[in-house]
Amino acid sequence: MGGCARSGNHRLLIPLLFFFSFLFSFYPFAFSKLSSPQSEVMTNLFRKIPSSELSWNSTEDPCKWKGVTCNPDNSSVIKLSLSGLSLASPDILPVICQIGSLQVLDLSENHLGSLPAEFITSCGKIVGLERLNFSRNALVGPLPSFTGFVGLEFLDLSYNQMNGNIDSKLDGLVKLKSLNLSVNKFQGSVPVNLSKVLEELQLSVNEFEGEIPVGVADYRNLVLLDLSVNWLSGKIPDSLANITSLYRFSANQNNFSGPIPSGLTGFLKILDLSYNNLRGSIPPDLLSPPNLQRVDLSYNQLEGPIPNRLSSNMFRLRLGSNLLNGTIPSNSLGSLENLTYLELEKNSLTGSVPPELGKCRSLALLNLAQNKLTGPLPPELGNLSSIQVMKLQLNNISGDIPGRLMQLASLAQLNISWNLLTGTIPSSLPNLRNLTNLNLQHNNLNGPIPTGIERLPRLLELQLGKNQLSGPIPTMPQSLQIVLNLSSNLFVGHIPDTFSQLTNLEILDLSNNQFSGRVPSSFTEMAALTQLILSDNSLSGILPPFRKMVRVEIGGNECLIIGTPLSPDVIRKRNSVAVPVSTALASTVFAAFVVAVILMSISKRFYRVNDEHLQLGENLPLPQQPKTLLIHLKKNNYQNLYSFLVTTKTSILACVEKVYFNRGQFFFCKTYNFMENHALPWREK
Ligand SMILES: *[C@@H]1O[C@H](CO)[C@@H](O)[C@H](O)[C@H]1NC(C)=O
Ligand SMILES: *[C@@H]1O[C@H](CO)[C@@H](O)[C@H](O)[C@H]1NC(C)=O
Ligand SMILES: *[C@@H]1O[C@H](CO)[C@@H](O)[C@H](O)[C@H]1NC(C)=O
Ligand SMILES: *[C@@H]1O[C@H](CO)[C@@H](O)[C@H](O)[C@H]1NC(C)=O
Ligand SMILES: *[C@@H]1O[C@H](CO)[C@@H](O)[C@H](O)[C@H]1NC(C)=O
C-alpha cells in the first residue's frame, strides 16, 4: 500500500519541483528560516564582499555559509567570522551592524584601514555584541570613542598601526573583560578607568610611557597584565601583589628601575621583568611561592645572592646578565622536578657547579656560562637524561671531563670552552648521538681526539682549539658543517687528506700546530669550504689552487707558496696570484736585482742560471738544460719580508726564507733552507 501511495505522489512532485526551483532562482532565500530583514542584510553583505574571497553560495541558506553562525532555530545570525578574506573596504561595517542579533564579529587578518563613525553608532547599539576582533588589519589613526557597546566583553585591536592616547575612549565599555591593544603605536599612560571586571589587559609593543599608575591595582579581577616592550619607567608598584587573580605579569623591555617589590609573586604563575634597569637584590621570598612557574629577571642590574628557596613547580628560571654573586643555591635545586630551563649566565656566581643539579630530571637547558665558577664538573650531571643544551663556558672549572657526561643521549650542544679542564677527552664521546655542537676550546686537555668520533652522525661544529691535544687525527664525521677547529694544539705530521671528504664543511682551522709536508691537493674538492686556516705550521710546497671564494691563510709557513706554474699560459693568467709581491715593491728594478742575486746564489749550488730572463711580476721559467727552474715569490705577513721557492716542473729544490727589504737595502734574516736532499716530488695537474 505504502509503495503505491509513494509512486502516486511522485508524479505530482516532479513538476512542482521544477516550478519551485524556477522560483528559487529569483528568491535565493525562499527556503531559509532566517528572518527576512536579516536575509536582506546578508544578501547586501554578499554583494559587498568580493566573491573571489568567499565560497558563499547565494542560493543556500546564509546559516549554512562558511563563517556564519545562527542561533539554534536559525532565525538570526549571532556570529560572523570573516577572518583572512583580504577585506579592505570599511563599507561592509555599517551593513554588518544591521544584524541586531550579532554577538561575535571576527574581522581579523584583513586589510581594513579605519573604523568609520557609522560603525560606532550602529554597532554600538547592538546590546548583545560581546566580542569584536579587528586584530591584524591596517587600522591607522587614533582610537575612536567607543560609545554604546554596553555588552562588549572582548575587544581585540592588536597588530594594527593605531596611535594616540587611550584617554577615556574605552571607559564606557562596562562589561569589558579583555582588551588587546598590542603591537600598535599607542601613546600616553596605561589606562586605569576601564571596566572593573577587566581580566586581561594586553598593551605590549606600543609607546606607552610614564609609570604604572597605582590605579591598576583597582582591576580586582585581572588575570593577565602585559606591558612588555613599551617606554614605561619608574618603580614596579607593590600594589600589584594585592591582585589575587593575577597569574601573569609581563613588564619586560621597558625602562623600569628601582628594586623588585617583595611579595610580588604571591599569586603569580608567570613573571617577566627582563631587559629593564632593576637594581638591588632579589627579595628572598620572590622565587619561593609554589604557584610560581616561570620567572625571567635577566638583563637587569640585580645584585646579591640568588634566594635559597625556589618554587617546587618552577619550570623556567632566567636570571642571566645581572650582577648576582654568591653560590648557586644547591639545597632547593635538588627537588625541582619540573625545572626545564635554568639560565644563570653572565653573573658573578662563585663556588662549584652543584652536584644536586643532577636531580633536576626535566632539565633541558642549563646555562651557567660566564660566571666565576670553580671546582670540578660533577659526574651527577650525567643523570640529566633530558638535557639538550649545556653551557658552562667562560668559568674556572677544573679537573677532568667526567666520563658519565657521555651518557647524555639527548645532548645537542655542549660548550665547556674557556675553563681549566685537564685530562683527556673521554673515549666514550661517540655515545653522544645527538650532539650537534661540541666546544672544548681554551682548556688544558691533552691526549688524542677519541677514535670513533666519526660515529657522531649530527655533529656540525667541533671546536678543540687551544688545548694540548696530540696524536693521530681520526676520521671526522661527514656531517661537520660549521667549523672544524684544531688550532693551537700539538698536532704533528702530515695533514690527513681524509679531511677532504668533509664536503659540507665551511671552515677548517688547523693553524698553530706543527703540521708539515704538503697541503693535500684533494682539499680543493671540498665543495662547501669558504675558509682554510693553515697559518703557523711547518707546511711546505705549493698551495693547490682553491676556488676564488675560499679564503686561505698560510702565513707562518715559510716554505708554503701560493701559485701553480703549470704552463706559460697559466702563468700569465695567474700572475697576480702567483706573484703578489709585484705591486707591493717600491721599485721593480730593485726587486729584480734582489731576485737575480738570490738566483745566482742558488745557482752556485744547483744550476747555471741565465739571469737575462729575470723579470719581476712573473714566475720565471729559466731555459736550463736539462731542467727548467721556476721561481715563486711570496710576500709574508710582515711588511718587506719575502720567501722564494725554487722548483723544477716536478720537484721543489729550495726554499729561501725571510728576505728582508728596507730603504733600498736587502738582507736575509734566515739562511737558505735548501731541500735538495729530500726534494719532495709533486704531482702536476
Ligand atoms: C549552490 O547551491 C545549490 C543548492 O544547494 C546547488 O545546486 C549549486 O550547485 C550550488 N552552487 C555552487 C556554485 O556551489
Ligand atoms: C540551522 O542551520 C544549520 C547550518 O546550516 C543546520 O545544520 C541546522 O540543522 C539548522 N537548524 C534548524 C533548527 O533548522
Ligand atoms: C582575534 O583573532 C586572532 C587571529 O585570528 C586570534 O588569534 C585572537 O585570539 C582573536 N582574539 C579574540 C579576543 O578572540
Ligand atoms: C661556546 O662558547 C664560546 C665562548 O663564549 C662562544 O663563542 C660560542 O659561540 C659558544 N658556542 C655554542 C655552540 O654555544
Ligand atoms: C679556532 O680556535 C682558536 C683557538 O680557540 C680561535 O682563536 C680561532 O678563532 C678559531 N678559529 C675559527 C675560524 O673559529
CSV table of N, CA and C in Angstrom, one decimal, residues 575-639:
chain,number,residue,atom,x,y,z
A,575,ASN,N,99.2,35.5,-12.9
A,575,ASN,CA,100.3,36.4,-12.4
A,575,ASN,C,100.0,37.0,-11.1
A,576,SER,N,98.8,37.6,-10.9
A,576,SER,CA,98.5,38.4,-9.7
A,576,SER,C,98.5,37.5,-8.5
A,577,VAL,N,98.1,36.2,-8.7
A,577,VAL,CA,98.1,35.3,-7.6
A,577,VAL,C,99.5,34.8,-7.3
A,578,ALA,N,100.2,34.4,-8.4
A,578,ALA,CA,101.5,33.8,-8.2
A,578,ALA,C,102.5,34.7,-7.7
A,579,VAL,N,102.4,36.0,-8.0
A,579,VAL,CA,103.5,37.0,-7.6
A,579,VAL,C,102.8,38.2,-7.0
A,580,PRO,N,102.2,38.1,-5.8
A,580,PRO,CA,101.6,39.2,-5.2
A,580,PRO,C,102.5,40.3,-4.9
A,581,VAL,N,103.8,40.0,-4.9
A,581,VAL,CA,104.8,40.9,-4.5
A,581,VAL,C,104.9,42.1,-5.4
A,582,SER,N,104.6,42.0,-6.7
A,582,SER,CA,104.9,42.9,-7.7
A,582,SER,C,104.4,44.4,-7.3
A,583,THR,N,103.2,44.5,-6.9
A,583,THR,CA,102.7,45.8,-6.7
A,583,THR,C,103.2,46.4,-5.3
A,584,ALA,N,103.6,45.4,-4.4
A,584,ALA,CA,104.0,45.9,-3.1
A,584,ALA,C,105.4,46.5,-3.1
A,585,LEU,N,106.2,46.1,-4.1
A,585,LEU,CA,107.5,46.7,-4.1
A,585,LEU,C,107.6,48.1,-4.6
A,586,ALA,N,108.4,48.8,-4.0
A,586,ALA,CA,108.5,50.2,-4.4
A,586,ALA,C,109.2,50.3,-5.7
A,587,SER,N,110.2,49.5,-5.9
A,587,SER,CA,110.9,49.6,-7.2
A,587,SER,C,111.1,48.3,-7.8
A,588,THR,N,110.6,48.1,-9.0
A,588,THR,CA,110.7,46.8,-9.6
A,588,THR,C,112.1,46.5,-10.0
A,589,VAL,N,112.8,47.6,-10.4
A,589,VAL,CA,114.2,47.4,-10.8
A,589,VAL,C,115.0,46.8,-9.6
A,590,PHE,N,114.8,47.4,-8.5
A,590,PHE,CA,115.5,47.0,-7.3
A,590,PHE,C,115.2,45.5,-7.0
A,591,ALA,N,113.9,45.2,-7.1
A,591,ALA,CA,113.4,43.9,-6.7
A,591,ALA,C,114.0,42.9,-7.7
A,592,ALA,N,114.1,43.2,-9.0
A,592,ALA,CA,114.6,42.3,-10.0
A,592,ALA,C,116.1,42.0,-9.6
A,593,PHE,N,116.7,43.1,-9.1
A,593,PHE,CA,118.1,42.9,-8.7
A,593,PHE,C,118.3,41.9,-7.6
A,594,VAL,N,117.4,42.0,-6.6
A,594,VAL,CA,117.4,41.1,-5.5
A,594,VAL,C,117.2,39.6,-6.0
A,595,VAL,N,116.2,39.5,-6.8
A,595,VAL,CA,115.9,38.1,-7.3
A,595,VAL,C,117.1,37.6,-8.0
A,596,ALA,N,117.7,38.4,-8.8
A,596,ALA,CA,118.9,38.0,-9.5
A,596,ALA,C,120.0,37.5,-8.6
A,597,VAL,N,120.2,38.3,-7.6
A,597,VAL,CA,121.3,37.9,-6.6
A,597,VAL,C,120.9,36.6,-6.0
A,598,ILE,N,119.7,36.4,-5.6
A,598,ILE,CA,119.3,35.2,-4.9
A,598,ILE,C,119.5,34.0,-5.8
A,599,LEU,N,119.0,34.2,-7.1
A,599,LEU,CA,119.1,33.2,-8.0
A,599,LEU,C,120.5,32.7,-8.3
A,600,MET,N,121.4,33.8,-8.3
A,600,MET,CA,122.8,33.5,-8.6
A,600,MET,C,123.4,32.6,-7.4
A,601,SER,N,123.0,33.0,-6.2
A,601,SER,CA,123.5,32.2,-5.1
A,601,SER,C,123.0,30.8,-5.2
A,602,ILE,N,121.7,30.6,-5.5
A,602,ILE,CA,121.2,29.3,-5.6
A,602,ILE,C,121.9,28.5,-6.7
A,603,SER,N,122.1,29.2,-7.8
A,603,SER,CA,122.7,28.5,-9.0
A,603,SER,C,124.1,28.0,-8.7
A,604,LYS,N,124.8,28.6,-7.8
A,604,LYS,CA,126.1,28.1,-7.4
A,604,LYS,C,126.0,26.7,-6.9
A,605,ARG,N,124.8,26.4,-6.3
A,605,ARG,CA,124.7,25.1,-5.7
A,605,ARG,C,123.9,24.2,-6.6
A,606,PHE,N,123.2,24.8,-7.6
A,606,PHE,CA,122.3,23.9,-8.4
A,606,PHE,C,122.7,23.9,-9.8
A,607,TYR,N,122.3,25.0,-10.5
A,607,TYR,CA,122.4,25.0,-12.0
A,607,TYR,C,123.0,26.4,-12.3
A,608,ARG,N,123.4,26.5,-13.5
A,608,ARG,CA,123.8,27.8,-14.0
A,608,ARG,C,122.5,28.5,-14.4
A,609,VAL,N,122.4,29.7,-13.9
A,609,VAL,CA,121.2,30.5,-14.2
A,609,VAL,C,121.5,31.6,-15.2
A,610,ASN,N,120.7,31.7,-16.2
A,610,ASN,CA,120.8,32.8,-17.2
A,610,ASN,C,119.9,33.9,-16.7
A,611,ASP,N,120.5,34.9,-16.0
A,611,ASP,CA,119.7,35.9,-15.4
A,611,ASP,C,119.3,37.0,-16.3
A,612,GLU,N,119.5,36.9,-17.6
A,612,GLU,CA,118.9,37.9,-18.5
A,612,GLU,C,117.4,37.8,-18.5
A,613,HIS,N,116.9,36.6,-18.2
A,613,HIS,CA,115.5,36.4,-18.3
A,613,HIS,C,114.7,36.8,-17.1
A,614,LEU,N,115.4,37.3,-16.1
A,614,LEU,CA,114.7,37.7,-14.9
A,614,LEU,C,113.8,38.9,-15.1
A,615,GLN,N,112.6,38.7,-14.7
A,615,GLN,CA,111.6,39.8,-14.8
A,615,GLN,C,110.7,39.7,-13.6
A,616,LEU,N,110.6,40.7,-12.9
A,616,LEU,CA,109.7,40.7,-11.7
A,616,LEU,C,108.3,40.7,-12.2
A,617,GLY,N,107.4,40.0,-11.5
A,617,GLY,CA,106.0,40.0,-11.9
A,617,GLY,C,105.6,38.8,-12.6
A,618,GLU,N,106.5,37.8,-12.7
A,618,GLU,CA,106.2,36.6,-13.4
A,618,GLU,C,106.9,35.5,-12.7
A,619,ASN,N,106.4,34.3,-12.8
A,619,ASN,CA,107.2,33.1,-12.5
A,619,ASN,C,108.2,33.0,-13.6
A,620,LEU,N,109.3,32.6,-13.2
A,620,LEU,CA,110.4,32.7,-14.2
A,620,LEU,C,110.8,31.3,-14.8
A,621,PRO,N,110.3,31.0,-15.9
A,621,PRO,CA,110.8,29.7,-16.5
A,621,PRO,C,112.2,30.0,-17.1
A,622,LEU,N,113.2,29.3,-16.5
A,622,LEU,CA,114.5,29.6,-16.9
A,622,LEU,C,115.0,28.5,-17.9
A,623,PRO,N,115.4,28.9,-19.0
A,623,PRO,CA,115.8,27.9,-20.1
A,623,PRO,C,117.1,27.2,-19.7
A,624,GLN,N,117.0,26.2,-18.9
A,624,GLN,CA,118.2,25.5,-18.5
A,624,GLN,C,118.1,24.0,-18.9
A,625,GLN,N,119.1,23.5,-19.2
A,625,GLN,CA,119.2,22.1,-19.6
A,625,GLN,C,119.8,21.3,-18.4
A,626,PRO,N,119.3,20.2,-18.1
A,626,PRO,CA,118.2,19.5,-18.7
A,626,PRO,C,116.8,20.0,-18.1
A,627,LYS,N,116.8,20.8,-17.0
A,627,LYS,CA,115.6,21.1,-16.3
A,627,LYS,C,115.3,22.6,-16.4
A,628,THR,N,114.0,23.0,-16.2
A,628,THR,CA,113.6,24.4,-16.2
A,628,THR,C,113.4,24.7,-14.7
A,629,LEU,N,113.9,25.8,-14.3
A,629,LEU,CA,113.7,26.3,-12.9
A,629,LEU,C,112.6,27.2,-12.8
A,630,LEU,N,111.8,27.1,-11.8
A,630,LEU,CA,110.7,28.1,-11.6
A,630,LEU,C,110.9,28.8,-10.3
A,631,ILE,N,110.6,30.0,-10.3
A,631,ILE,CA,110.7,30.8,-9.0
A,631,ILE,C,109.4,31.3,-8.6
A,632,HIS,N,109.1,31.1,-7.4
A,632,HIS,CA,107.8,31.5,-6.8
A,632,HIS,C,108.1,32.5,-5.7
A,633,LEU,N,107.5,33.7,-5.9
A,633,LEU,CA,107.8,34.8,-4.9
A,633,LEU,C,106.6,34.9,-3.9
A,634,LYS,N,106.8,35.2,-2.7
A,634,LYS,CA,105.7,35.3,-1.7
A,634,LYS,C,106.0,36.4,-0.7
A,635,LYS,N,105.1,37.3,-0.6
A,635,LYS,CA,105.2,38.3,0.4
A,635,LYS,C,104.7,37.7,1.7
A,636,ASN,N,105.4,37.8,2.8
A,636,ASN,CA,104.9,37.2,4.1
A,636,ASN,C,104.1,38.2,4.9
A,637,ASN,N,103.6,37.7,6.0
A,637,ASN,CA,102.8,38.5,6.9
A,637,ASN,C,103.3,39.9,7.2
A,638,TYR,N,104.6,39.9,7.5
A,638,TYR,CA,105.2,41.2,7.9
A,638,TYR,C,105.7,42.0,6.7
A,639,GLN,N,105.6,43.2,6.8
A,639,GLN,CA,106.0,44.1,5.7
A,639,GLN,C,107.4,43.8,5.3
